[in-house]
PDB file of C-alpha atoms in Angstrom:
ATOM      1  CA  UNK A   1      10.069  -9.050  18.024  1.00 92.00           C
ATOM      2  CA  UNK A   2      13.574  -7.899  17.474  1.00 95.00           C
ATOM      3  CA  UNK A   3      15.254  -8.360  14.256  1.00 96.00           C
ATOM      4  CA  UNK A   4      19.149  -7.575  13.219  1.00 96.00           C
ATOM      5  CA  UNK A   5      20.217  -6.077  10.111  1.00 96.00           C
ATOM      6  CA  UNK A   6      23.651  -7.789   9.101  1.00 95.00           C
ATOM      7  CA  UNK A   7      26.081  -4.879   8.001  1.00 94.00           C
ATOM      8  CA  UNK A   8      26.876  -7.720   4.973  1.00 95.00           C
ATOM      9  CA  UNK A   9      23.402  -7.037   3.710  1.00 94.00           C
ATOM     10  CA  UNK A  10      23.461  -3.249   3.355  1.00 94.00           C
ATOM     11  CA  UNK A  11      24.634  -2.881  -0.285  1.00 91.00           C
ATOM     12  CA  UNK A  12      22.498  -5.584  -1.549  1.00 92.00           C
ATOM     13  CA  UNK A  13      19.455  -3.871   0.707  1.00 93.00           C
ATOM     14  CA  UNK A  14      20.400  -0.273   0.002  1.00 90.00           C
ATOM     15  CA  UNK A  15      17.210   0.143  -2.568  1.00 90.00           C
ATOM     16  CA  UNK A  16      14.709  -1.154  -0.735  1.00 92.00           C
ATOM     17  CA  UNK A  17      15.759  -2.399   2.578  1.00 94.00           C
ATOM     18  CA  UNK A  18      13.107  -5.199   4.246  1.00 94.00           C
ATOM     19  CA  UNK A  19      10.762  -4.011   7.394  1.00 92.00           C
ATOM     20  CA  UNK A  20       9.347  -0.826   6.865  1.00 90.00           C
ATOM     21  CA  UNK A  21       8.638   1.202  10.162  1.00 90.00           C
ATOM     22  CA  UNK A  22       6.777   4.380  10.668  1.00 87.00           C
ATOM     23  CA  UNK A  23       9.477   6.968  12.697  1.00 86.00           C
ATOM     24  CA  UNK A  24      10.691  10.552  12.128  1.00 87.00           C
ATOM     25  CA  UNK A  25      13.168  10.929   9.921  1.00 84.00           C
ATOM     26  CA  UNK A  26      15.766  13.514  10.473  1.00 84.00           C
ATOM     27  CA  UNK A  27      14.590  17.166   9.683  1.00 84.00           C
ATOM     28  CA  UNK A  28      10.662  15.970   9.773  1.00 86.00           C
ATOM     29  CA  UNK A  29       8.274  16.960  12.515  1.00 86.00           C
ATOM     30  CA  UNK A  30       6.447  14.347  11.396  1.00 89.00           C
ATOM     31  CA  UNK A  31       6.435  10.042  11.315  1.00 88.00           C
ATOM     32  CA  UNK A  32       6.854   8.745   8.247  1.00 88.00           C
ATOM     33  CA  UNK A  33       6.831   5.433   6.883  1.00 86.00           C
ATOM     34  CA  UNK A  34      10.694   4.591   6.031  1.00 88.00           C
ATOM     35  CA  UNK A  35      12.678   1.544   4.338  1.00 89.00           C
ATOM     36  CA  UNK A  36      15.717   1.673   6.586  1.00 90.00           C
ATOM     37  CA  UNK A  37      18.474  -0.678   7.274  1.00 92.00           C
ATOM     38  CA  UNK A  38      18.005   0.233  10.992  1.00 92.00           C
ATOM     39  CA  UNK A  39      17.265  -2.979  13.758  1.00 93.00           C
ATOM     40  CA  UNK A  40      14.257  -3.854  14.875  1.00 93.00           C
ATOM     41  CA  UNK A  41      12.928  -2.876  18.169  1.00 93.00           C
ATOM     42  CA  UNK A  42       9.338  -4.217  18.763  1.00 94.00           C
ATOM     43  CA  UNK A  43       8.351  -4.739  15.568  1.00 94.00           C
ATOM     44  CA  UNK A  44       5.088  -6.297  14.788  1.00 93.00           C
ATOM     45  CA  UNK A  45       5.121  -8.420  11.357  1.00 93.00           C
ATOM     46  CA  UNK A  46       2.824 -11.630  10.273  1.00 94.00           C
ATOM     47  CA  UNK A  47       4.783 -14.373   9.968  1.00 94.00           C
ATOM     48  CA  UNK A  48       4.352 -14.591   5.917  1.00 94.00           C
ATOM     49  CA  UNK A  49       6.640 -11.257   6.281  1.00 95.00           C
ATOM     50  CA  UNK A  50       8.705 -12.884   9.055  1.00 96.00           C
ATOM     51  CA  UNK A  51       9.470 -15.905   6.995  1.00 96.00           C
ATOM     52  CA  UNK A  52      10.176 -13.565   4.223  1.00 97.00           C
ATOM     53  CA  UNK A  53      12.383 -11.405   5.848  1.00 97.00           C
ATOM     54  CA  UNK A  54      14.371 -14.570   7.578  1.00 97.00           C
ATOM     55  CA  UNK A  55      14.819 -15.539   4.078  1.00 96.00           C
ATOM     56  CA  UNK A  56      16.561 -12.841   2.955  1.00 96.00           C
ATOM     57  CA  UNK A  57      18.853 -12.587   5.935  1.00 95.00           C
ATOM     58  CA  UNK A  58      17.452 -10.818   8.618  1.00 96.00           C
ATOM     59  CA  UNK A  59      18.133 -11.747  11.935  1.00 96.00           C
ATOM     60  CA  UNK A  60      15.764 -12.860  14.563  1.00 96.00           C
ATOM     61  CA  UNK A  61      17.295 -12.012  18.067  1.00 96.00           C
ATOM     62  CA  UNK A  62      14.068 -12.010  20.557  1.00 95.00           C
ATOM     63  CA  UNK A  63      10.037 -12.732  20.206  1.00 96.00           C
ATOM     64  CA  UNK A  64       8.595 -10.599  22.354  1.00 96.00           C
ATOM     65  CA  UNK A  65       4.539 -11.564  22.363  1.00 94.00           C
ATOM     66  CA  UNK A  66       2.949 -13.819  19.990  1.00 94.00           C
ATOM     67  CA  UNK A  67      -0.507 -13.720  18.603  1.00 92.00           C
ATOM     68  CA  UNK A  68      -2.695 -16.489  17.302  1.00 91.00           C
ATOM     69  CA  UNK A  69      -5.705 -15.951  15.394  1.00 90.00           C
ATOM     70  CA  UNK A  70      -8.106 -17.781  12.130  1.00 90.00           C
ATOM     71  CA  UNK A  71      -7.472 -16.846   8.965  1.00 87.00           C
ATOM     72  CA  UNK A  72      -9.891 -17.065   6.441  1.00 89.00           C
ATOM     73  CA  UNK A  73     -10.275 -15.270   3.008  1.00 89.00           C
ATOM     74  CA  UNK A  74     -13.911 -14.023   3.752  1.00 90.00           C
ATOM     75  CA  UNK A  75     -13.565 -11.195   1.284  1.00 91.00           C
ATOM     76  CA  UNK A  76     -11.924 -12.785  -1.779  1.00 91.00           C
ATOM     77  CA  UNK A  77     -15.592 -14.046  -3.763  1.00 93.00           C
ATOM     78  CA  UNK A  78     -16.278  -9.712  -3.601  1.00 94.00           C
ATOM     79  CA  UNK A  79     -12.543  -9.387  -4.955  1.00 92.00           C
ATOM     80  CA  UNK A  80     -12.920 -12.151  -7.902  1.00 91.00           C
ATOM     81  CA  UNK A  81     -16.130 -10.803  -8.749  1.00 94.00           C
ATOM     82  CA  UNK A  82     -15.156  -7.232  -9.171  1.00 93.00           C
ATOM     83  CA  UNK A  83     -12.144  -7.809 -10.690  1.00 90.00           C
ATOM     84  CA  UNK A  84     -14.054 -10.065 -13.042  1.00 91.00           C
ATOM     85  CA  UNK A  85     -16.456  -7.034 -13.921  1.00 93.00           C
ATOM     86  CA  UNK A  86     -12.984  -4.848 -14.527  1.00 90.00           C
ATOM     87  CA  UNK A  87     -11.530  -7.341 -16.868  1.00 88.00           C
ATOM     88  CA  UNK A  88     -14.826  -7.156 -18.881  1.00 90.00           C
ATOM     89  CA  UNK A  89     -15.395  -3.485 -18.692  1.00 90.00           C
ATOM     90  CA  UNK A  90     -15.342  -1.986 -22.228  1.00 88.00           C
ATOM     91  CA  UNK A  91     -14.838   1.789 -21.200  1.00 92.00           C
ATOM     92  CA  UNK A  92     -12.360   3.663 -18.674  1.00 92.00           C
ATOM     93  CA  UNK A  93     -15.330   4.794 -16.644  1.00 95.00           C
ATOM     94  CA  UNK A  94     -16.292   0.755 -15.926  1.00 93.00           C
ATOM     95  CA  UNK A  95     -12.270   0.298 -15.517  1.00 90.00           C
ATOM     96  CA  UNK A  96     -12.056   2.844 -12.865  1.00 93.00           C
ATOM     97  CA  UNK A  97     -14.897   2.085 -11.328  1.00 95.00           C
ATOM     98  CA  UNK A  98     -14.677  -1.572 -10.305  1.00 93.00           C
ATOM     99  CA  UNK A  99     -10.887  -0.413  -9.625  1.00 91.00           C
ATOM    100  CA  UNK A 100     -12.719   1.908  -6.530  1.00 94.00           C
ATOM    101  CA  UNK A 101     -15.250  -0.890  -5.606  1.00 93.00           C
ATOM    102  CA  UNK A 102     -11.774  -3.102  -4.579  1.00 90.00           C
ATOM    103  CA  UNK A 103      -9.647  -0.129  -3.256  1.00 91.00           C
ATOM    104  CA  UNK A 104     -12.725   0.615  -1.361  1.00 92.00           C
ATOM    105  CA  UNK A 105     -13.213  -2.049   0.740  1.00 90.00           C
ATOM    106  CA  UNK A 106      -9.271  -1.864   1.782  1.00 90.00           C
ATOM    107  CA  UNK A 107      -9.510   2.174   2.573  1.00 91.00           C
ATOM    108  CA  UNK A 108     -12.622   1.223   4.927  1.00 92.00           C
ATOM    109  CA  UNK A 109     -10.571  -1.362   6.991  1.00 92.00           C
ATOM    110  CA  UNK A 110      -7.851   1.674   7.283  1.00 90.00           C
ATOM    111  CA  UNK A 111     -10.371   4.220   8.617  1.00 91.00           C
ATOM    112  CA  UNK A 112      -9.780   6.176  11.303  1.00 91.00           C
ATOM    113  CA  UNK A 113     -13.244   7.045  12.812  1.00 92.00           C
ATOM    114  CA  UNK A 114     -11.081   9.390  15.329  1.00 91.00           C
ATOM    115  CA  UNK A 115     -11.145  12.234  12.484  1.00 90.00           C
ATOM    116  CA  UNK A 116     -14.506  11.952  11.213  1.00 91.00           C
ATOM    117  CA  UNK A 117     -16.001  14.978  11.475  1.00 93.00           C
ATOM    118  CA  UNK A 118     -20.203  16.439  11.769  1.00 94.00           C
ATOM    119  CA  UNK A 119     -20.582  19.553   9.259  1.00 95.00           C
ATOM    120  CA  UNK A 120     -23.411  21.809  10.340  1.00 95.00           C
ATOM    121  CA  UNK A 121     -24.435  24.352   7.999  1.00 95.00           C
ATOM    122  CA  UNK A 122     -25.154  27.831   9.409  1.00 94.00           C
ATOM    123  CA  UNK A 123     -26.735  31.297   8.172  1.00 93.00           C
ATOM    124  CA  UNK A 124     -28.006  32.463  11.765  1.00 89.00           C
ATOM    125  CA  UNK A 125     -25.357  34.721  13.631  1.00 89.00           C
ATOM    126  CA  UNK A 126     -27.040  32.932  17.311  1.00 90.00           C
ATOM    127  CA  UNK A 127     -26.886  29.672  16.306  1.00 92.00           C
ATOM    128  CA  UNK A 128     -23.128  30.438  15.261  1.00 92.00           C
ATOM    129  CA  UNK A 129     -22.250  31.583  18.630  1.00 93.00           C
ATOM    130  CA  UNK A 130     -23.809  27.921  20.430  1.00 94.00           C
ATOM    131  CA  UNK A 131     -21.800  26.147  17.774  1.00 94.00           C
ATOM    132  CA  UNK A 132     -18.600  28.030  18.276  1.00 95.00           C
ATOM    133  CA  UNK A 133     -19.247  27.522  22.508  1.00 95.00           C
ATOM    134  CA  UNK A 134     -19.671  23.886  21.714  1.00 95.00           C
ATOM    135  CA  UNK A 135     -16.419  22.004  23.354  1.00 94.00           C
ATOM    136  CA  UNK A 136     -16.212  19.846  20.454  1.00 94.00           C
ATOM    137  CA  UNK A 137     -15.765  23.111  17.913  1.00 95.00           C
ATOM    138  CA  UNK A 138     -13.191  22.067  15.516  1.00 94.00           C
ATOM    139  CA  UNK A 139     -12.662  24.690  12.919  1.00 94.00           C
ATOM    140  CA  UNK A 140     -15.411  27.044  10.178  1.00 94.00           C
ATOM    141  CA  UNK A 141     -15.979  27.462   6.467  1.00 95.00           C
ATOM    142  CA  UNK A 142     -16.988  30.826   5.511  1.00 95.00           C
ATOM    143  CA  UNK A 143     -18.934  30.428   2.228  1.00 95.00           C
ATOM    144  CA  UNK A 144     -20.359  33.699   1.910  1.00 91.00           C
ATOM    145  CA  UNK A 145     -21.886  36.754   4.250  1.00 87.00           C
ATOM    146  CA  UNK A 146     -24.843  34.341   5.349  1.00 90.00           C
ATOM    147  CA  UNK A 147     -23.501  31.275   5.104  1.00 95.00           C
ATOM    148  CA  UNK A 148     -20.820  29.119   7.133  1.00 95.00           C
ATOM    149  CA  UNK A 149     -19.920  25.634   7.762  1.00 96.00           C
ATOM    150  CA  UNK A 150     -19.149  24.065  11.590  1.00 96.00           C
ATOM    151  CA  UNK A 151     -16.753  21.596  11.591  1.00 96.00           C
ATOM    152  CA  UNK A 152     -17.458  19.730  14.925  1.00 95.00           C
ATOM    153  CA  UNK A 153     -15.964  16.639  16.684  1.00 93.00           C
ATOM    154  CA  UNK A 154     -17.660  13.448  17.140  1.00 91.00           C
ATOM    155  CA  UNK A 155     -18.901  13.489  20.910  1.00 90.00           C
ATOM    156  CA  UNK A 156     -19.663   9.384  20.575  1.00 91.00           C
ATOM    157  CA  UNK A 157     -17.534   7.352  18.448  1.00 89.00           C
ATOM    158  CA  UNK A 158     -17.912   3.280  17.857  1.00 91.00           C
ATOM    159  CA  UNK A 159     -14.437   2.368  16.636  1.00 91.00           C
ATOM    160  CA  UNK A 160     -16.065  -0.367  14.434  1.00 91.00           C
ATOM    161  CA  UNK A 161     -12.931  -0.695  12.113  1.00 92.00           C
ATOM    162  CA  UNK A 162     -10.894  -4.141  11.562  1.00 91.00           C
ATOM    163  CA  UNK A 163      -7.898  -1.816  11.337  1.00 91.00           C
ATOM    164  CA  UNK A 164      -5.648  -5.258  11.555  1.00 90.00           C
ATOM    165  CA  UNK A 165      -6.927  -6.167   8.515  1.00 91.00           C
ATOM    166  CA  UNK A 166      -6.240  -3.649   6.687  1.00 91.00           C
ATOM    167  CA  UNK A 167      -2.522  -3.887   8.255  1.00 90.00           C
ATOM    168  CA  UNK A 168      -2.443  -7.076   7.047  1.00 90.00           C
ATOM    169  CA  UNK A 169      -3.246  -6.440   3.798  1.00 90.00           C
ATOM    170  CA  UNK A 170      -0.222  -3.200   3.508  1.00 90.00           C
ATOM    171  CA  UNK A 171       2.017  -6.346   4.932  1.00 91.00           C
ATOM    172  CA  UNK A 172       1.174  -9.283   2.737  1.00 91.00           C
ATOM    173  CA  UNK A 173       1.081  -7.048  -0.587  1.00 90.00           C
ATOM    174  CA  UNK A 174       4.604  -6.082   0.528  1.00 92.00           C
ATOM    175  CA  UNK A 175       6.068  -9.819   0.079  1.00 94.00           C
ATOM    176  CA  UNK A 176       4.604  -9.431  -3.334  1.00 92.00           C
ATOM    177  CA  UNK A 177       6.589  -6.472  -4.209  1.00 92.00           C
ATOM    178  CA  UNK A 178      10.074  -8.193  -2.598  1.00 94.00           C
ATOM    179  CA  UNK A 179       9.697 -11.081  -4.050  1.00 94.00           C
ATOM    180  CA  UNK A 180       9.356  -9.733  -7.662  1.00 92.00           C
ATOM    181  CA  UNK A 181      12.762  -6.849  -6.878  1.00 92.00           C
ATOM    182  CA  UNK A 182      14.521  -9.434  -5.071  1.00 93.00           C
ATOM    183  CA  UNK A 183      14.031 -12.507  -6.667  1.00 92.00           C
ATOM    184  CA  UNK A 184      13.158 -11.640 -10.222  1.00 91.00           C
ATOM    185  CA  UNK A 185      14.807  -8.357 -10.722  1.00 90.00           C
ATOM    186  CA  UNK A 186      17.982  -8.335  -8.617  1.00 91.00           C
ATOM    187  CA  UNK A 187      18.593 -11.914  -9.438  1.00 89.00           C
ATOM    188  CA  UNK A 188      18.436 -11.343 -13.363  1.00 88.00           C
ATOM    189  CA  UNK A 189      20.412  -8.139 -13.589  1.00 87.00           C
ATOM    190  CA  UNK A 190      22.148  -7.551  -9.985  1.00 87.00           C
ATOM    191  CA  UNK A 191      24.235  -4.558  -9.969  1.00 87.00           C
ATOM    192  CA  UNK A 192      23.180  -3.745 -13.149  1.00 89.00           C
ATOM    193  CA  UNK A 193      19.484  -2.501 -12.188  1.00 86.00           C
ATOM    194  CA  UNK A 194      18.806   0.316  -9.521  1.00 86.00           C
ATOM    195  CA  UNK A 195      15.462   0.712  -8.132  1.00 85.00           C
ATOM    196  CA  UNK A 196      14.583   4.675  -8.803  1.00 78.00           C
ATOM    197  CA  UNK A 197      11.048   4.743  -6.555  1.00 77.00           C
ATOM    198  CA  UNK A 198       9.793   2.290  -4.894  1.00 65.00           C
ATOM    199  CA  UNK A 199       5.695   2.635  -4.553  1.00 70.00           C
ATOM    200  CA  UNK A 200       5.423   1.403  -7.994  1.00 78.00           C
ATOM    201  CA  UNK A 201       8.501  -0.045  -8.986  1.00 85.00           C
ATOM    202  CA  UNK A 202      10.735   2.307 -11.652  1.00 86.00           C
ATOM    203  CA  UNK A 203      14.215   0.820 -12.886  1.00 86.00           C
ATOM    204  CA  UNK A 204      17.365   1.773 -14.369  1.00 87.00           C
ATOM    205  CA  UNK A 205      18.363  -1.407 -15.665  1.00 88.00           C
ATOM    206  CA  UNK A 206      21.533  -1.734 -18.216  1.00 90.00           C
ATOM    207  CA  UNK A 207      20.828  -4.631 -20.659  1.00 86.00           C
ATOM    208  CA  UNK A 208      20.587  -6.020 -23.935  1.00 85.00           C
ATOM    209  CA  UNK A 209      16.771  -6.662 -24.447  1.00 85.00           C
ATOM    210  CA  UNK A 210      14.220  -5.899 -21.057  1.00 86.00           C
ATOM    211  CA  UNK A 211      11.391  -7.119 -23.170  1.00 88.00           C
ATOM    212  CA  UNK A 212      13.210 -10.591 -23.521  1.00 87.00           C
ATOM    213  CA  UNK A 213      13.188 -11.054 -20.314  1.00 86.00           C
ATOM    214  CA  UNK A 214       9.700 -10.326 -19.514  1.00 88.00           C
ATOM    215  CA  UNK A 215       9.167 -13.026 -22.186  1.00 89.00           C
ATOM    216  CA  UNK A 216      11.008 -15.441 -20.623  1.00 88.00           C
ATOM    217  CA  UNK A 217       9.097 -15.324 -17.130  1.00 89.00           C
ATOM    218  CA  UNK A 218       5.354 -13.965 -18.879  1.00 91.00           C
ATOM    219  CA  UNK A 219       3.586 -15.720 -15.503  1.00 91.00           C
ATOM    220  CA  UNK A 220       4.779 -12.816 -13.499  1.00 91.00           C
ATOM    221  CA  UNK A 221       3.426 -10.109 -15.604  1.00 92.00           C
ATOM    222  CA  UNK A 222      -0.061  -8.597 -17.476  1.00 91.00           C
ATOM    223  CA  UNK A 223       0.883  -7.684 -20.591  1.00 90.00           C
ATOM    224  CA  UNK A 224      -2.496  -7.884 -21.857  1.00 88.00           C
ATOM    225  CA  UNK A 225      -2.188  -3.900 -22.901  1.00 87.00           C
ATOM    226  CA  UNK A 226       0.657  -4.262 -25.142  1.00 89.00           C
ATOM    227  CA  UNK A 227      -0.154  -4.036 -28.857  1.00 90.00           C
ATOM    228  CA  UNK A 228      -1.252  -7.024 -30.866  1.00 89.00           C
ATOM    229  CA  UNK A 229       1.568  -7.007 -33.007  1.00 88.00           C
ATOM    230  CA  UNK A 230       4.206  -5.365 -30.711  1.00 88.00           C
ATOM    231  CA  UNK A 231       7.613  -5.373 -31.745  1.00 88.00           C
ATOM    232  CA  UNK A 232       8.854  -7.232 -29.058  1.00 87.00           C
ATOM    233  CA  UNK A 233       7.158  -9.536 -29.977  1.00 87.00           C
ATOM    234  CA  UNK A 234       5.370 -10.475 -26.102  1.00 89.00           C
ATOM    235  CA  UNK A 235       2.314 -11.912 -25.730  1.00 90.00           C
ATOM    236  CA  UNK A 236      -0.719 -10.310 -24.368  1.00 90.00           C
ATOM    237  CA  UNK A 237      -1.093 -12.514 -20.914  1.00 90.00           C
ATOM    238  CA  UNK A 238      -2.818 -12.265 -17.521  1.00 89.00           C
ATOM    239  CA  UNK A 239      -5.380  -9.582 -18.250  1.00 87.00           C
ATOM    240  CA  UNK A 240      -6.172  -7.997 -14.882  1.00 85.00           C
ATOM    241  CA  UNK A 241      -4.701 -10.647 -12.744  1.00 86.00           C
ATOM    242  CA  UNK A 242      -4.114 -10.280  -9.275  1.00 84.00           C
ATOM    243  CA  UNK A 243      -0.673  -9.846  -7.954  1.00 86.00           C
ATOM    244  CA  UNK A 244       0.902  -9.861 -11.723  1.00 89.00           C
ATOM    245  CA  UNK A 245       3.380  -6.728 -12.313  1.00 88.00           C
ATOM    246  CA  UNK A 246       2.338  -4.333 -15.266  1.00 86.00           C
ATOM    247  CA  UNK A 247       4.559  -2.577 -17.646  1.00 81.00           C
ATOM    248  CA  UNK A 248       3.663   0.487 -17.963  1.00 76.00           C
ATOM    249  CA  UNK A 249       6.586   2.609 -19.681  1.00 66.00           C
TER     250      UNK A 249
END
């Protein structure tokens, strides 16, 4: 679909303009992912982002193709139950371990089977020289005087990956993180807060008391590592919940 940025929206937007897009920026050789106040060409977006982005007062000008499909949360029981296991561990191994076992599952449905590579290990100057002949010779490892590593393409691949899942998932955690800056953050301290970085959320924000604030809308955060006692006097809340934003100055 295409989708307008209104010129009225760019200060508001400047931090962290809606509808990412992978393109070059200027002076890269390479695509990056970009928060730019740019329209829309083509842009692919579920409709929880669409609805999101409408909201905020984007512009829809044209629907190009439209694609129905089931939805169903067939991996959420594996995501309770680790994150269960997390909440209970009682060391920082157990912590960042069940933290892997859920980031996991979300880096498989990204995988690009295109770059996988076969290693064959070599100490045998002949064998070397088939290897090297090989169309699908990639690069070498020298270890030592006898001992070298192939790096050679996949000549069969079985592209097995639900990579729309896992674009899904980059798109639906992203109306998470505008509805917290736009909603909760810009709409408590408007031009008083500037967003610093954006991957995990780092504010300048001029007022009287932060931690009052956090107090007065606890649902939306875990504060469950602050300190009993803490002299802000916030309640430890929402231990490892999913979705809840963590202070972590």
């Amino acid at each position: 679909m295409d989708l307008e940025y209104p010129e009225s929206l760019y200060d508001d937007h400047s931090d962290l303009p809606l509808a990412s897009e992978s393109s070059i920026p200027t002076g890269c050789n390479e695509k990056r992912l970009l928060t730019i106040l740019y329209p829309k060409t083509n842009y692919v977006v579920h409709i929880r982002n669409l609805k999101q982005y409408l909201k905020l007062g984007l512009v829809l000008k044209k629907i190009h193709k439209i694609l129905e499909f089931h939805q169903e949360s067939w991996v959420l029981p594996y995501i309770k139950m680790i994150t269960q296991f997390r909440t209970e561990a009682e060391n920082e191994f157990e912590k960042k371990f069940y933290k892997l076992m859920n980031n996991a599952i979300f880096g498989k449905t990204k995988e690009n089977v295109r770059k996988r590579v076969d290693i064959r290990l070599c100490s045998n100057g002949e064998k070397a020289e088939r290897l090297i002949a090989k169309p699908n010779f990639k690069d070498r490892t020298i270890f030592c005087k006898n001992l070298a590593a192939f790096h050679m393409g996949r000549t069969l691949l079985t592209l097995n990956k639900p990579i729309a899942v896992g674009m899904l998932i980059l798109d639906i955690s992203k109306t998470l993180m505008y509805d917290f800056h736009y909603y909760k953050m810009k709409a408590c301290h408007g031009k008083n807060l500037t967003l610093l970085y954006t991957d995990s959320f780092i504010y300048n924000i001029k007022c009287n008391n932060i931690y009052s604030d956090i107090k007065n809308d606890i649902y939306l955060f875990n504060t469950s590592e602050y300190p009993i006692n803490n002299i802000y006097g916030i309640p430890r809340k929402n231990k490892k919940v999913l979705g809840k934003m963590k202070d972590e100055n």
